[in-house]
């Protein structure tokens, strides 16, 4: 299947990555040279501070784990800074 992902922030990158991992052909596009959209402002649920305990925090922690796993395999992608968490 061919997939187009619009937006290269945390959320768009995560969707593109998982589509590739599942064998799809992916075109990943971003309007800016650097990330500046919504994922940067709310960090795509990877940000754990201020999250309610339970399901919301669990989701944020899982998202952060997935993002860091991608960061280990893709040099220069960036990672979550623990100083901000």
PDB file of C-alpha atoms in Angstrom:
ATOM      1  CA  UNK A   1       0.000   0.000   0.000  1.00  0.00           C
ATOM      2  CA  UNK A   2       1.182   3.555  -0.691  1.00  0.00           C
ATOM      3  CA  UNK A   3       0.816   6.005   2.177  1.00  0.00           C
ATOM      4  CA  UNK A   4       1.302   9.780   2.323  1.00  0.00           C
ATOM      5  CA  UNK A   5       1.949  11.282   5.749  1.00  0.00           C
ATOM      6  CA  UNK A   6       1.583  15.041   6.015  1.00  0.00           C
ATOM      7  CA  UNK A   7       3.562  16.574   8.848  1.00  0.00           C
ATOM      8  CA  UNK A   8       6.986  15.573  10.126  1.00  0.00           C
ATOM      9  CA  UNK A   9       6.501  16.306  13.790  1.00  0.00           C
ATOM     10  CA  UNK A  10       6.389  13.591  16.421  1.00  0.00           C
ATOM     11  CA  UNK A  11       2.948  12.321  15.432  1.00  0.00           C
ATOM     12  CA  UNK A  12       3.530  12.336  11.662  1.00  0.00           C
ATOM     13  CA  UNK A  13       6.950  10.761  11.995  1.00  0.00           C
ATOM     14  CA  UNK A  14       5.578   8.036  14.262  1.00  0.00           C
ATOM     15  CA  UNK A  15       2.828   7.217  11.749  1.00  0.00           C
ATOM     16  CA  UNK A  16       5.294   7.176   8.844  1.00  0.00           C
ATOM     17  CA  UNK A  17       7.712   4.972  10.774  1.00  0.00           C
ATOM     18  CA  UNK A  18       5.101   2.406  11.696  1.00  0.00           C
ATOM     19  CA  UNK A  19       3.735   2.307   8.149  1.00  0.00           C
ATOM     20  CA  UNK A  20       7.249   1.591   6.842  1.00  0.00           C
ATOM     21  CA  UNK A  21       7.767  -1.054   9.516  1.00  0.00           C
ATOM     22  CA  UNK A  22       4.577  -2.743   8.244  1.00  0.00           C
ATOM     23  CA  UNK A  23       5.920  -2.802   4.694  1.00  0.00           C
ATOM     24  CA  UNK A  24       4.068   0.167   3.194  1.00  0.00           C
ATOM     25  CA  UNK A  25       5.613   2.592   0.724  1.00  0.00           C
ATOM     26  CA  UNK A  26       5.613   5.980   2.472  1.00  0.00           C
ATOM     27  CA  UNK A  27       5.962   9.546   1.232  1.00  0.00           C
ATOM     28  CA  UNK A  28       6.501  11.805   4.234  1.00  0.00           C
ATOM     29  CA  UNK A  29       6.105  15.539   3.632  1.00  0.00           C
ATOM     30  CA  UNK A  30       6.574  18.643   5.765  1.00  0.00           C
ATOM     31  CA  UNK A  31       5.998  22.266   4.815  1.00  0.00           C
ATOM     32  CA  UNK A  32       8.931  23.616   6.845  1.00  0.00           C
ATOM     33  CA  UNK A  33      12.629  22.780   6.852  1.00  0.00           C
ATOM     34  CA  UNK A  34      12.419  22.433  10.659  1.00  0.00           C
ATOM     35  CA  UNK A  35       9.625  21.119  12.857  1.00  0.00           C
ATOM     36  CA  UNK A  36       7.426  23.996  14.021  1.00  0.00           C
ATOM     37  CA  UNK A  37       3.892  22.655  14.010  1.00  0.00           C
ATOM     38  CA  UNK A  38       1.577  21.219  16.628  1.00  0.00           C
ATOM     39  CA  UNK A  39       3.765  18.261  17.551  1.00  0.00           C
ATOM     40  CA  UNK A  40       6.454  20.677  18.704  1.00  0.00           C
ATOM     41  CA  UNK A  41       3.985  22.664  20.815  1.00  0.00           C
ATOM     42  CA  UNK A  42       2.356  19.657  22.489  1.00  0.00           C
ATOM     43  CA  UNK A  43       5.086  17.147  21.628  1.00  0.00           C
ATOM     44  CA  UNK A  44       2.711  14.535  20.287  1.00  0.00           C
ATOM     45  CA  UNK A  45       1.832  13.033  23.691  1.00  0.00           C
ATOM     46  CA  UNK A  46       5.520  12.253  24.305  1.00  0.00           C
ATOM     47  CA  UNK A  47       5.671  14.962  26.954  1.00  0.00           C
ATOM     48  CA  UNK A  48       4.779  13.380  30.306  1.00  0.00           C
ATOM     49  CA  UNK A  49       4.702  16.370  32.638  1.00  0.00           C
ATOM     50  CA  UNK A  50       1.219  17.510  33.527  1.00  0.00           C
ATOM     51  CA  UNK A  51      -0.397  14.221  32.464  1.00  0.00           C
ATOM     52  CA  UNK A  52      -3.050  12.693  34.658  1.00  0.00           C
ATOM     53  CA  UNK A  53      -2.144   9.380  36.245  1.00  0.00           C
ATOM     54  CA  UNK A  54      -3.503   6.220  34.718  1.00  0.00           C
ATOM     55  CA  UNK A  55      -4.278   5.803  31.030  1.00  0.00           C
ATOM     56  CA  UNK A  56      -3.168   9.312  29.991  1.00  0.00           C
ATOM     57  CA  UNK A  57       0.249   8.991  31.629  1.00  0.00           C
ATOM     58  CA  UNK A  58       0.644   5.398  30.418  1.00  0.00           C
ATOM     59  CA  UNK A  59      -0.029   6.549  26.838  1.00  0.00           C
ATOM     60  CA  UNK A  60       2.521   9.364  27.131  1.00  0.00           C
ATOM     61  CA  UNK A  61       5.154   7.026  28.553  1.00  0.00           C
ATOM     62  CA  UNK A  62       4.558   4.478  25.773  1.00  0.00           C
ATOM     63  CA  UNK A  63       4.740   7.221  23.118  1.00  0.00           C
ATOM     64  CA  UNK A  64       8.026   8.415  24.588  1.00  0.00           C
ATOM     65  CA  UNK A  65       9.437   4.865  24.494  1.00  0.00           C
ATOM     66  CA  UNK A  66       8.457   4.486  20.836  1.00  0.00           C
ATOM     67  CA  UNK A  67       9.927   7.878  19.900  1.00  0.00           C
ATOM     68  CA  UNK A  68      13.216   7.064  21.617  1.00  0.00           C
ATOM     69  CA  UNK A  69      13.385   3.694  19.831  1.00  0.00           C
ATOM     70  CA  UNK A  70      13.021   5.485  16.495  1.00  0.00           C
ATOM     71  CA  UNK A  71      15.642   8.052  17.564  1.00  0.00           C
ATOM     72  CA  UNK A  72      18.133   5.261  18.234  1.00  0.00           C
ATOM     73  CA  UNK A  73      17.719   3.979  14.676  1.00  0.00           C
ATOM     74  CA  UNK A  74      17.529   7.327  12.858  1.00  0.00           C
ATOM     75  CA  UNK A  75      20.554   9.568  13.502  1.00  0.00           C
ATOM     76  CA  UNK A  76      19.721  13.250  13.821  1.00  0.00           C
ATOM     77  CA  UNK A  77      16.029  12.681  14.460  1.00  0.00           C
ATOM     78  CA  UNK A  78      16.289  13.938  18.003  1.00  0.00           C
ATOM     79  CA  UNK A  79      15.127  12.527  21.256  1.00  0.00           C
ATOM     80  CA  UNK A  80      13.121  13.526  24.242  1.00  0.00           C
ATOM     81  CA  UNK A  81      15.237  15.414  26.727  1.00  0.00           C
ATOM     82  CA  UNK A  82      14.736  14.129  30.233  1.00  0.00           C
ATOM     83  CA  UNK A  83      15.560  17.583  31.559  1.00  0.00           C
ATOM     84  CA  UNK A  84      12.182  18.700  30.200  1.00  0.00           C
ATOM     85  CA  UNK A  85      10.266  15.788  31.703  1.00  0.00           C
TER      86      UNK A  85
END
